[in-house]
């Protein structure tokens, strides 16, 4: 037995798809492990005129490593109204200019477990990523022979387009 799906909520700003952590994620993915990684919380703050909750791509890549790994499913955050969370990091990927994040998931005002057996309402891509990890695990349980690439494709292609740039939402909000 081995790992099938991994959730990662960590990062280092300034990473790239060629840094050691991203390469390690890509190598493990080639061995059959699905990685769902938080995009980071360093999103841009440039609103579209008249639509303060929508943002345009301004060239600022803010995805954290290892979310920059080409083969990972990088997850950004949306709110309950399917609007991009202001803090959610965005792409494109450094060097390759590939789409990052691949999908969004609810990550604003999430009731979560906390230290000392407590609960707390938190926001961040670390709140969104476990939702996508759960979807990946469910897909893997139904289709155990599917590769990480096929699982990623199923998640991205079934996502709900929320009508903003792919560099902000990837395929859209996970379904």
Short mmCIF file of N, CA and C in Angstrom, two decimals:
data_model
loop_
_atom_site.label_atom_id
_atom_site.label_comp_id
_atom_site.label_asym_id
_atom_site.label_seq_id
_atom_site.Cartn_x
_atom_site.Cartn_y
_atom_site.Cartn_z
N UNK A 1 0.84 -1.18 0.00
CA UNK A 1 0.00 0.00 0.00
C UNK A 1 0.89 1.24 0.00
N UNK A 2 0.39 2.32 -0.62
CA UNK A 2 1.13 3.57 -0.68
C UNK A 2 0.15 4.73 -0.71
N UNK A 3 0.68 5.92 -0.65
CA UNK A 3 -0.16 7.11 -0.74
C UNK A 3 -0.80 7.19 -2.13
N UNK A 4 -2.06 7.57 -2.16
CA UNK A 4 -2.73 7.81 -3.43
C UNK A 4 -2.94 9.30 -3.68
N UNK A 5 -3.32 10.02 -2.61
CA UNK A 5 -3.65 11.44 -2.72
C UNK A 5 -3.02 12.17 -1.53
N UNK A 6 -2.38 13.31 -1.81
CA UNK A 6 -1.72 14.11 -0.78
C UNK A 6 -2.27 15.53 -0.80
N UNK A 7 -2.56 16.06 0.38
CA UNK A 7 -2.96 17.46 0.57
C UNK A 7 -1.76 18.22 1.12
N UNK A 8 -1.40 19.33 0.50
CA UNK A 8 -0.29 20.14 1.00
C UNK A 8 -0.72 21.60 1.12
N UNK A 9 -0.54 22.15 2.30
CA UNK A 9 -0.83 23.56 2.55
C UNK A 9 0.41 24.20 3.12
N UNK A 10 1.35 24.46 2.26
CA UNK A 10 2.60 25.10 2.64
C UNK A 10 3.12 25.82 1.41
N UNK A 11 4.09 26.63 1.60
CA UNK A 11 4.61 27.30 0.42
C UNK A 11 5.69 28.29 0.72
N UNK A 12 6.34 28.66 -0.35
CA UNK A 12 7.40 29.66 -0.29
C UNK A 12 7.21 30.57 -1.48
N UNK A 13 7.05 31.84 -1.20
CA UNK A 13 6.87 32.79 -2.29
C UNK A 13 8.12 32.85 -3.13
N UNK A 14 7.94 33.04 -4.41
CA UNK A 14 9.07 33.14 -5.31
C UNK A 14 9.50 31.81 -5.90
N UNK A 15 8.75 30.75 -5.61
CA UNK A 15 9.10 29.45 -6.16
C UNK A 15 8.81 29.38 -7.65
N UNK A 16 9.29 28.32 -8.27
CA UNK A 16 9.07 28.11 -9.69
C UNK A 16 8.89 26.62 -9.95
N UNK A 17 8.44 26.25 -11.15
CA UNK A 17 8.27 24.83 -11.45
C UNK A 17 9.59 24.08 -11.53
N UNK A 18 10.71 24.78 -11.48
CA UNK A 18 12.01 24.12 -11.53
C UNK A 18 12.74 24.11 -10.19
N UNK A 19 12.07 24.57 -9.11
CA UNK A 19 12.74 24.52 -7.82
C UNK A 19 12.66 23.10 -7.25
N UNK A 20 13.50 22.76 -6.28
CA UNK A 20 13.56 21.38 -5.78
C UNK A 20 12.24 20.82 -5.26
N UNK A 21 11.44 21.64 -4.56
CA UNK A 21 10.17 21.15 -4.03
C UNK A 21 9.19 20.82 -5.15
N UNK A 22 9.11 21.68 -6.14
CA UNK A 22 8.22 21.42 -7.28
C UNK A 22 8.66 20.19 -8.05
N UNK A 23 9.95 20.03 -8.23
CA UNK A 23 10.47 18.84 -8.93
C UNK A 23 10.14 17.58 -8.14
N UNK A 24 10.26 17.62 -6.81
CA UNK A 24 9.93 16.46 -5.98
C UNK A 24 8.45 16.09 -6.13
N UNK A 25 7.57 17.09 -6.14
CA UNK A 25 6.13 16.84 -6.33
C UNK A 25 5.89 16.21 -7.70
N UNK A 26 6.50 16.77 -8.74
CA UNK A 26 6.33 16.22 -10.09
C UNK A 26 6.85 14.78 -10.18
N UNK A 27 7.98 14.50 -9.53
CA UNK A 27 8.52 13.14 -9.56
C UNK A 27 7.59 12.15 -8.86
N UNK A 28 7.04 12.54 -7.71
CA UNK A 28 6.11 11.66 -7.00
C UNK A 28 4.81 11.49 -7.79
N UNK A 29 4.37 12.53 -8.48
CA UNK A 29 3.18 12.43 -9.32
C UNK A 29 3.40 11.43 -10.45
N UNK A 30 4.59 11.45 -11.03
CA UNK A 30 4.92 10.48 -12.10
C UNK A 30 4.89 9.05 -11.57
N UNK A 31 5.05 8.88 -10.26
CA UNK A 31 4.99 7.55 -9.64
C UNK A 31 3.56 7.17 -9.24
N UNK A 32 2.59 8.07 -9.51
CA UNK A 32 1.19 7.73 -9.28
C UNK A 32 0.50 8.41 -8.14
N UNK A 33 1.13 9.39 -7.49
CA UNK A 33 0.52 10.09 -6.36
C UNK A 33 -0.11 11.41 -6.84
N UNK A 34 -1.37 11.64 -6.46
CA UNK A 34 -2.06 12.89 -6.79
C UNK A 34 -1.73 13.91 -5.70
N UNK A 35 -1.26 15.09 -6.09
CA UNK A 35 -0.96 16.17 -5.14
C UNK A 35 -1.93 17.31 -5.33
N UNK A 36 -2.63 17.69 -4.25
CA UNK A 36 -3.49 18.87 -4.23
C UNK A 36 -2.79 19.87 -3.32
N UNK A 37 -2.43 21.03 -3.87
CA UNK A 37 -1.57 21.97 -3.16
C UNK A 37 -2.21 23.36 -3.12
N UNK A 38 -2.20 23.97 -1.94
CA UNK A 38 -2.72 25.33 -1.77
C UNK A 38 -1.91 26.31 -2.61
N UNK A 39 -2.62 27.19 -3.31
CA UNK A 39 -1.98 28.17 -4.19
C UNK A 39 -1.21 29.23 -3.40
N UNK A 40 -1.68 29.53 -2.20
CA UNK A 40 -1.08 30.60 -1.40
C UNK A 40 -2.07 31.75 -1.24
N UNK A 41 -1.74 32.66 -0.36
CA UNK A 41 -2.64 33.75 0.00
C UNK A 41 -2.04 35.12 -0.29
N UNK A 42 -1.39 35.21 -1.45
CA UNK A 42 -0.72 36.46 -1.84
C UNK A 42 -1.33 37.04 -3.10
N UNK A 43 -2.64 36.95 -3.21
CA UNK A 43 -3.33 37.39 -4.43
C UNK A 43 -3.22 38.87 -4.68
N UNK A 44 -3.47 39.24 -5.93
CA UNK A 44 -3.45 40.64 -6.33
C UNK A 44 -4.65 41.39 -5.80
N UNK A 45 -4.61 42.67 -5.90
CA UNK A 45 -5.69 43.50 -5.39
C UNK A 45 -6.19 44.47 -6.46
N UNK A 46 -6.21 44.04 -7.72
CA UNK A 46 -6.57 44.95 -8.80
C UNK A 46 -8.00 44.67 -9.27
N UNK A 47 -9.00 45.44 -8.78
CA UNK A 47 -10.38 45.16 -9.15
C UNK A 47 -10.73 45.64 -10.57
N UNK A 48 -11.65 44.92 -11.19
CA UNK A 48 -12.22 45.36 -12.46
C UNK A 48 -13.17 46.51 -12.13
N UNK A 49 -13.13 47.58 -12.92
CA UNK A 49 -13.96 48.75 -12.67
C UNK A 49 -15.43 48.36 -12.49
N UNK A 50 -16.02 48.75 -11.37
CA UNK A 50 -17.43 48.49 -11.12
C UNK A 50 -17.74 47.10 -10.61
N UNK A 51 -16.75 46.24 -10.52
CA UNK A 51 -16.96 44.87 -10.03
C UNK A 51 -15.89 44.56 -9.00
N UNK A 52 -16.06 45.09 -7.80
CA UNK A 52 -14.97 45.01 -6.83
C UNK A 52 -14.60 43.59 -6.41
N UNK A 53 -15.44 42.59 -6.67
CA UNK A 53 -15.08 41.22 -6.32
C UNK A 53 -14.49 40.44 -7.49
N UNK A 54 -14.39 41.05 -8.67
CA UNK A 54 -13.76 40.39 -9.82
C UNK A 54 -12.42 41.05 -10.09
N UNK A 55 -11.46 40.26 -10.56
CA UNK A 55 -10.12 40.76 -10.77
C UNK A 55 -9.64 40.40 -12.15
N UNK A 56 -8.82 41.26 -12.72
CA UNK A 56 -8.22 40.93 -14.01
C UNK A 56 -6.78 40.53 -13.80
N UNK A 57 -6.25 39.81 -14.76
CA UNK A 57 -4.86 39.36 -14.70
C UNK A 57 -3.95 40.54 -14.99
N UNK A 58 -3.09 40.90 -14.05
CA UNK A 58 -2.21 42.06 -14.22
C UNK A 58 -0.75 41.65 -14.37
N UNK A 59 -0.50 40.36 -14.60
CA UNK A 59 0.87 39.90 -14.80
C UNK A 59 1.59 39.51 -13.53
N UNK A 60 0.94 39.65 -12.38
CA UNK A 60 1.58 39.32 -11.11
C UNK A 60 1.36 37.86 -10.77
N UNK A 61 2.38 37.05 -10.92
CA UNK A 61 2.31 35.63 -10.56
C UNK A 61 2.59 35.53 -9.08
N UNK A 62 1.67 34.95 -8.31
CA UNK A 62 1.87 34.88 -6.87
C UNK A 62 1.72 33.45 -6.32
N UNK A 63 1.65 32.44 -7.18
CA UNK A 63 1.53 31.06 -6.72
C UNK A 63 2.78 30.67 -5.95
N UNK A 64 2.58 30.06 -4.79
CA UNK A 64 3.68 29.60 -3.95
C UNK A 64 4.17 28.23 -4.41
N UNK A 65 5.45 27.95 -4.19
CA UNK A 65 5.98 26.61 -4.41
C UNK A 65 5.67 25.79 -3.17
N UNK A 66 5.21 24.55 -3.30
CA UNK A 66 5.23 23.67 -4.45
C UNK A 66 3.98 23.72 -5.33
N UNK A 67 3.10 24.71 -5.11
CA UNK A 67 1.94 24.86 -6.00
C UNK A 67 2.35 25.15 -7.43
N UNK A 68 3.59 25.55 -7.62
CA UNK A 68 4.11 25.82 -8.96
C UNK A 68 4.45 24.53 -9.72
N UNK A 69 4.41 23.38 -9.05
CA UNK A 69 4.72 22.10 -9.71
C UNK A 69 3.75 21.88 -10.87
N UNK A 70 4.29 21.58 -12.02
CA UNK A 70 3.49 21.44 -13.25
C UNK A 70 2.41 20.36 -13.13
N UNK A 71 2.71 19.26 -12.43
CA UNK A 71 1.79 18.13 -12.40
C UNK A 71 0.83 18.15 -11.22
N UNK A 72 1.00 19.08 -10.30
CA UNK A 72 0.13 19.20 -9.13
C UNK A 72 -1.21 19.80 -9.51
N UNK A 73 -2.22 19.55 -8.68
CA UNK A 73 -3.49 20.26 -8.77
C UNK A 73 -3.38 21.41 -7.77
N UNK A 74 -3.18 22.61 -8.27
CA UNK A 74 -3.02 23.77 -7.40
C UNK A 74 -4.39 24.41 -7.20
N UNK A 75 -4.72 24.73 -5.95
CA UNK A 75 -6.07 25.14 -5.58
C UNK A 75 -6.09 26.57 -5.05
N UNK A 76 -6.91 27.40 -5.68
CA UNK A 76 -7.18 28.74 -5.20
C UNK A 76 -8.47 28.74 -4.40
N UNK A 77 -8.85 29.90 -3.87
CA UNK A 77 -10.03 29.98 -3.01
C UNK A 77 -11.11 30.87 -3.60
N UNK A 78 -12.35 30.46 -3.37
CA UNK A 78 -13.51 31.27 -3.73
C UNK A 78 -14.37 31.45 -2.48
N UNK A 79 -15.35 32.35 -2.57
CA UNK A 79 -16.26 32.53 -1.45
C UNK A 79 -17.57 31.79 -1.73
N UNK A 80 -18.53 31.95 -0.85
CA UNK A 80 -19.80 31.22 -0.96
C UNK A 80 -20.59 31.62 -2.21
N UNK A 81 -20.30 32.81 -2.76
CA UNK A 81 -20.99 33.30 -3.97
C UNK A 81 -20.23 32.97 -5.24
N UNK A 82 -19.24 32.08 -5.15
CA UNK A 82 -18.39 31.72 -6.30
C UNK A 82 -17.63 32.90 -6.87
N UNK A 83 -17.20 33.79 -5.99
CA UNK A 83 -16.34 34.89 -6.40
C UNK A 83 -14.92 34.55 -5.93
N UNK A 84 -13.93 34.92 -6.71
CA UNK A 84 -12.55 34.71 -6.33
C UNK A 84 -12.26 35.42 -5.01
N UNK A 85 -11.66 34.72 -4.06
CA UNK A 85 -11.26 35.34 -2.80
C UNK A 85 -10.14 36.34 -3.08
N UNK A 86 -10.22 37.50 -2.48
CA UNK A 86 -9.23 38.56 -2.75
C UNK A 86 -7.80 38.10 -2.47
N UNK A 87 -7.61 37.24 -1.48
CA UNK A 87 -6.29 36.80 -1.07
C UNK A 87 -5.72 35.68 -1.94
N UNK A 88 -6.55 35.02 -2.73
CA UNK A 88 -6.13 33.81 -3.45
C UNK A 88 -5.03 34.12 -4.47
N UNK A 89 -3.92 33.40 -4.35
CA UNK A 89 -2.80 33.60 -5.29
C UNK A 89 -3.21 33.21 -6.69
N UNK A 90 -2.52 33.77 -7.65
CA UNK A 90 -2.87 33.58 -9.05
C UNK A 90 -1.66 33.30 -9.91
N UNK A 91 -1.92 32.83 -11.12
CA UNK A 91 -0.87 32.48 -12.06
C UNK A 91 -0.61 33.60 -13.04
N UNK A 92 0.09 33.31 -14.11
CA UNK A 92 0.44 31.97 -14.59
C UNK A 92 1.65 31.40 -13.84
N UNK A 93 1.99 30.18 -14.21
CA UNK A 93 3.17 29.54 -13.64
C UNK A 93 4.42 30.24 -14.15
N UNK A 94 5.37 30.46 -13.27
CA UNK A 94 6.64 31.06 -13.70
C UNK A 94 7.33 30.13 -14.68
N UNK A 95 8.05 30.66 -15.58
CA UNK A 95 8.85 29.97 -16.59
C UNK A 95 7.99 29.38 -17.70
N UNK A 96 7.06 28.47 -17.38
CA UNK A 96 6.28 27.79 -18.42
C UNK A 96 5.03 28.56 -18.81
N UNK A 97 4.56 29.46 -17.97
CA UNK A 97 3.34 30.24 -18.17
C UNK A 97 2.09 29.38 -18.28
N UNK A 98 2.14 28.17 -17.68
CA UNK A 98 0.96 27.30 -17.67
C UNK A 98 -0.07 27.84 -16.68
N UNK A 99 -1.31 27.36 -16.83
CA UNK A 99 -2.41 27.80 -15.99
C UNK A 99 -2.20 27.33 -14.54
N UNK A 100 -2.24 28.25 -13.63
CA UNK A 100 -2.23 28.00 -12.19
C UNK A 100 -3.10 29.06 -11.56
N UNK A 101 -3.95 28.80 -10.61
CA UNK A 101 -4.29 27.48 -10.09
C UNK A 101 -5.14 26.71 -11.10
N UNK A 102 -5.26 25.40 -10.91
CA UNK A 102 -6.09 24.61 -11.82
C UNK A 102 -7.57 24.74 -11.49
N UNK A 103 -7.90 24.88 -10.21
CA UNK A 103 -9.29 25.01 -9.76
C UNK A 103 -9.37 25.88 -8.52
N UNK A 104 -10.60 26.29 -8.21
CA UNK A 104 -10.91 27.00 -6.97
C UNK A 104 -11.81 26.09 -6.14
N UNK A 105 -11.85 26.34 -4.85
CA UNK A 105 -12.78 25.67 -3.94
C UNK A 105 -13.12 26.66 -2.83
N UNK A 106 -14.25 26.45 -2.15
CA UNK A 106 -14.60 27.36 -1.07
C UNK A 106 -13.47 27.45 -0.04
N UNK A 107 -13.06 28.69 0.26
CA UNK A 107 -11.97 28.90 1.19
C UNK A 107 -12.13 30.15 2.04
N UNK A 108 -13.35 30.72 2.07
CA UNK A 108 -13.62 31.93 2.84
C UNK A 108 -14.61 31.59 3.96
N UNK A 109 -14.25 31.95 5.18
CA UNK A 109 -15.09 31.73 6.36
C UNK A 109 -15.48 30.26 6.52
N UNK A 110 -14.47 29.40 6.56
CA UNK A 110 -14.67 27.96 6.71
C UNK A 110 -14.53 27.59 8.18
N UNK A 111 -15.54 26.93 8.75
CA UNK A 111 -15.47 26.46 10.13
C UNK A 111 -14.55 25.25 10.16
N UNK A 112 -13.46 25.36 10.89
CA UNK A 112 -12.42 24.34 10.86
C UNK A 112 -12.00 23.94 12.27
N UNK A 113 -11.44 22.74 12.38
CA UNK A 113 -10.85 22.37 13.66
C UNK A 113 -9.65 23.26 13.93
N UNK A 114 -9.34 23.41 15.22
CA UNK A 114 -8.25 24.29 15.62
C UNK A 114 -7.54 23.68 16.82
N UNK A 115 -6.46 24.29 17.23
CA UNK A 115 -5.67 23.78 18.36
C UNK A 115 -6.51 23.57 19.60
N UNK A 116 -6.09 22.65 20.46
CA UNK A 116 -6.72 22.36 21.75
C UNK A 116 -8.18 21.92 21.61
N UNK A 117 -8.44 21.09 20.60
CA UNK A 117 -9.78 20.53 20.38
C UNK A 117 -10.84 21.60 20.23
N UNK A 118 -10.50 22.67 19.56
CA UNK A 118 -11.41 23.79 19.38
C UNK A 118 -11.78 23.93 17.91
N UNK A 119 -12.67 24.86 17.61
CA UNK A 119 -13.05 25.19 16.25
C UNK A 119 -12.85 26.68 16.03
N UNK A 120 -12.60 27.05 14.78
CA UNK A 120 -12.40 28.46 14.45
C UNK A 120 -12.79 28.67 13.00
N UNK A 121 -13.34 29.83 12.69
CA UNK A 121 -13.67 30.19 11.32
C UNK A 121 -12.42 30.81 10.70
N UNK A 122 -11.94 30.19 9.62
CA UNK A 122 -10.70 30.61 8.97
C UNK A 122 -10.92 30.79 7.48
N UNK A 123 -10.03 31.56 6.86
CA UNK A 123 -10.05 31.75 5.41
C UNK A 123 -8.65 31.53 4.87
N UNK A 124 -8.58 30.98 3.67
CA UNK A 124 -7.29 30.79 3.01
C UNK A 124 -7.35 29.65 2.02
N UNK A 125 -6.35 29.57 1.18
CA UNK A 125 -6.31 28.46 0.23
C UNK A 125 -6.06 27.14 0.96
N UNK A 126 -5.55 27.21 2.19
CA UNK A 126 -5.41 26.00 3.00
C UNK A 126 -6.77 25.46 3.46
N UNK A 127 -7.79 26.27 3.43
CA UNK A 127 -9.15 25.82 3.73
C UNK A 127 -9.80 25.22 2.47
N UNK A 128 -9.40 25.70 1.31
CA UNK A 128 -9.98 25.24 0.04
C UNK A 128 -9.38 23.92 -0.44
N UNK A 129 -8.09 23.75 -0.25
CA UNK A 129 -7.38 22.59 -0.80
C UNK A 129 -7.91 21.25 -0.31
N UNK A 130 -8.25 21.08 0.98
CA UNK A 130 -8.77 19.77 1.41
C UNK A 130 -10.06 19.36 0.69
N UNK A 131 -10.83 20.33 0.24
CA UNK A 131 -12.06 19.99 -0.49
C UNK A 131 -11.72 19.33 -1.82
N UNK A 132 -10.72 19.84 -2.50
CA UNK A 132 -10.29 19.25 -3.77
C UNK A 132 -9.60 17.91 -3.52
N UNK A 133 -8.84 17.82 -2.43
CA UNK A 133 -8.21 16.57 -2.07
C UNK A 133 -9.26 15.48 -1.85
N UNK A 134 -10.35 15.83 -1.20
CA UNK A 134 -11.45 14.89 -0.99
C UNK A 134 -12.07 14.44 -2.29
N UNK A 135 -12.25 15.37 -3.23
CA UNK A 135 -12.80 15.02 -4.54
C UNK A 135 -11.84 14.06 -5.26
N UNK A 136 -10.55 14.36 -5.22
CA UNK A 136 -9.55 13.48 -5.85
C UNK A 136 -9.58 12.09 -5.23
N UNK A 137 -9.70 12.01 -3.91
CA UNK A 137 -9.74 10.71 -3.23
C UNK A 137 -11.00 9.93 -3.61
N UNK A 138 -12.12 10.62 -3.72
CA UNK A 138 -13.36 9.95 -4.14
C UNK A 138 -13.24 9.41 -5.57
N UNK A 139 -12.67 10.22 -6.46
CA UNK A 139 -12.47 9.75 -7.84
C UNK A 139 -11.55 8.54 -7.86
N UNK A 140 -10.47 8.59 -7.09
CA UNK A 140 -9.52 7.48 -7.03
C UNK A 140 -10.18 6.22 -6.49
N UNK A 141 -11.09 6.37 -5.53
CA UNK A 141 -11.76 5.20 -4.96
C UNK A 141 -12.71 4.55 -5.97
N UNK A 142 -13.29 5.33 -6.84
CA UNK A 142 -14.20 4.80 -7.86
C UNK A 142 -13.42 4.29 -9.07
N UNK A 143 -12.30 4.94 -9.37
CA UNK A 143 -11.46 4.59 -10.53
C UNK A 143 -10.02 4.35 -10.06
N UNK A 144 -9.75 3.24 -9.38
CA UNK A 144 -8.42 3.02 -8.81
C UNK A 144 -7.28 2.94 -9.83
N UNK A 145 -7.59 2.66 -11.07
CA UNK A 145 -6.53 2.56 -12.08
C UNK A 145 -6.22 3.90 -12.76
N UNK A 146 -7.00 4.93 -12.46
CA UNK A 146 -6.77 6.23 -13.09
C UNK A 146 -5.45 6.84 -12.64
N UNK A 147 -4.75 7.45 -13.58
CA UNK A 147 -3.49 8.15 -13.30
C UNK A 147 -3.77 9.51 -12.65
N UNK A 148 -2.75 10.11 -12.00
CA UNK A 148 -2.93 11.47 -11.49
C UNK A 148 -3.36 12.46 -12.59
N UNK A 149 -2.84 12.30 -13.79
CA UNK A 149 -3.20 13.21 -14.88
C UNK A 149 -4.68 13.08 -15.24
N UNK A 150 -5.20 11.87 -15.23
CA UNK A 150 -6.61 11.65 -15.56
C UNK A 150 -7.51 12.19 -14.45
N UNK A 151 -7.11 12.01 -13.21
CA UNK A 151 -7.88 12.55 -12.08
C UNK A 151 -7.87 14.08 -12.13
N UNK A 152 -6.72 14.66 -12.39
CA UNK A 152 -6.61 16.12 -12.51
C UNK A 152 -7.50 16.62 -13.65
N UNK A 153 -7.46 15.94 -14.77
CA UNK A 153 -8.27 16.33 -15.92
C UNK A 153 -9.76 16.28 -15.59
N UNK A 154 -10.20 15.23 -14.90
CA UNK A 154 -11.61 15.10 -14.53
C UNK A 154 -12.04 16.25 -13.62
N UNK A 155 -11.20 16.59 -12.66
CA UNK A 155 -11.53 17.68 -11.72
C UNK A 155 -11.59 19.02 -12.45
N UNK A 156 -10.59 19.31 -13.25
CA UNK A 156 -10.52 20.60 -13.94
C UNK A 156 -11.63 20.73 -14.98
N UNK A 157 -11.86 19.68 -15.75
CA UNK A 157 -12.86 19.76 -16.83
C UNK A 157 -14.29 19.79 -16.35
N UNK A 158 -14.54 19.34 -15.12
CA UNK A 158 -15.90 19.39 -14.56
C UNK A 158 -16.11 20.59 -13.66
N UNK A 159 -15.11 21.43 -13.50
CA UNK A 159 -15.23 22.62 -12.64
C UNK A 159 -16.21 23.61 -13.25
N UNK A 160 -16.84 24.40 -12.38
CA UNK A 160 -17.79 25.43 -12.81
C UNK A 160 -17.05 26.71 -13.15
N UNK A 161 -17.11 27.13 -14.40
CA UNK A 161 -16.48 28.38 -14.84
C UNK A 161 -17.21 29.54 -14.15
N UNK A 162 -16.47 30.36 -13.42
CA UNK A 162 -17.10 31.50 -12.74
C UNK A 162 -16.90 32.81 -13.51
N UNK A 163 -16.40 32.70 -14.73
CA UNK A 163 -16.38 33.84 -15.64
C UNK A 163 -15.23 34.80 -15.49
N UNK A 164 -14.10 34.35 -14.95
CA UNK A 164 -12.93 35.21 -14.86
C UNK A 164 -11.76 34.53 -15.56
N UNK A 165 -10.64 35.20 -15.65
CA UNK A 165 -9.46 34.69 -16.33
C UNK A 165 -9.04 33.32 -15.81
N UNK A 166 -8.57 32.48 -16.70
CA UNK A 166 -8.06 31.16 -16.33
C UNK A 166 -6.86 31.28 -15.40
N UNK A 167 -6.11 32.38 -15.47
CA UNK A 167 -4.97 32.58 -14.57
C UNK A 167 -5.42 32.88 -13.14
N UNK A 168 -6.71 33.12 -12.95
CA UNK A 168 -7.26 33.35 -11.62
C UNK A 168 -8.05 32.16 -11.11
N UNK A 169 -8.76 31.48 -12.02
CA UNK A 169 -9.65 30.40 -11.61
C UNK A 169 -9.30 29.02 -12.14
N UNK A 170 -8.34 28.92 -13.06
CA UNK A 170 -8.10 27.63 -13.71
C UNK A 170 -9.36 27.23 -14.46
N UNK A 171 -9.85 26.02 -14.22
CA UNK A 171 -11.09 25.56 -14.85
C UNK A 171 -12.34 26.11 -14.19
N UNK A 172 -12.21 26.65 -12.98
CA UNK A 172 -13.35 27.19 -12.24
C UNK A 172 -13.43 26.60 -10.85
N UNK A 173 -14.61 26.71 -10.24
CA UNK A 173 -14.83 26.18 -8.90
C UNK A 173 -15.12 24.68 -8.98
N UNK A 174 -14.44 23.90 -8.16
CA UNK A 174 -14.59 22.44 -8.17
C UNK A 174 -16.04 22.06 -7.92
N UNK A 175 -16.47 20.99 -8.58
CA UNK A 175 -17.84 20.48 -8.37
C UNK A 175 -17.75 19.05 -7.88
#
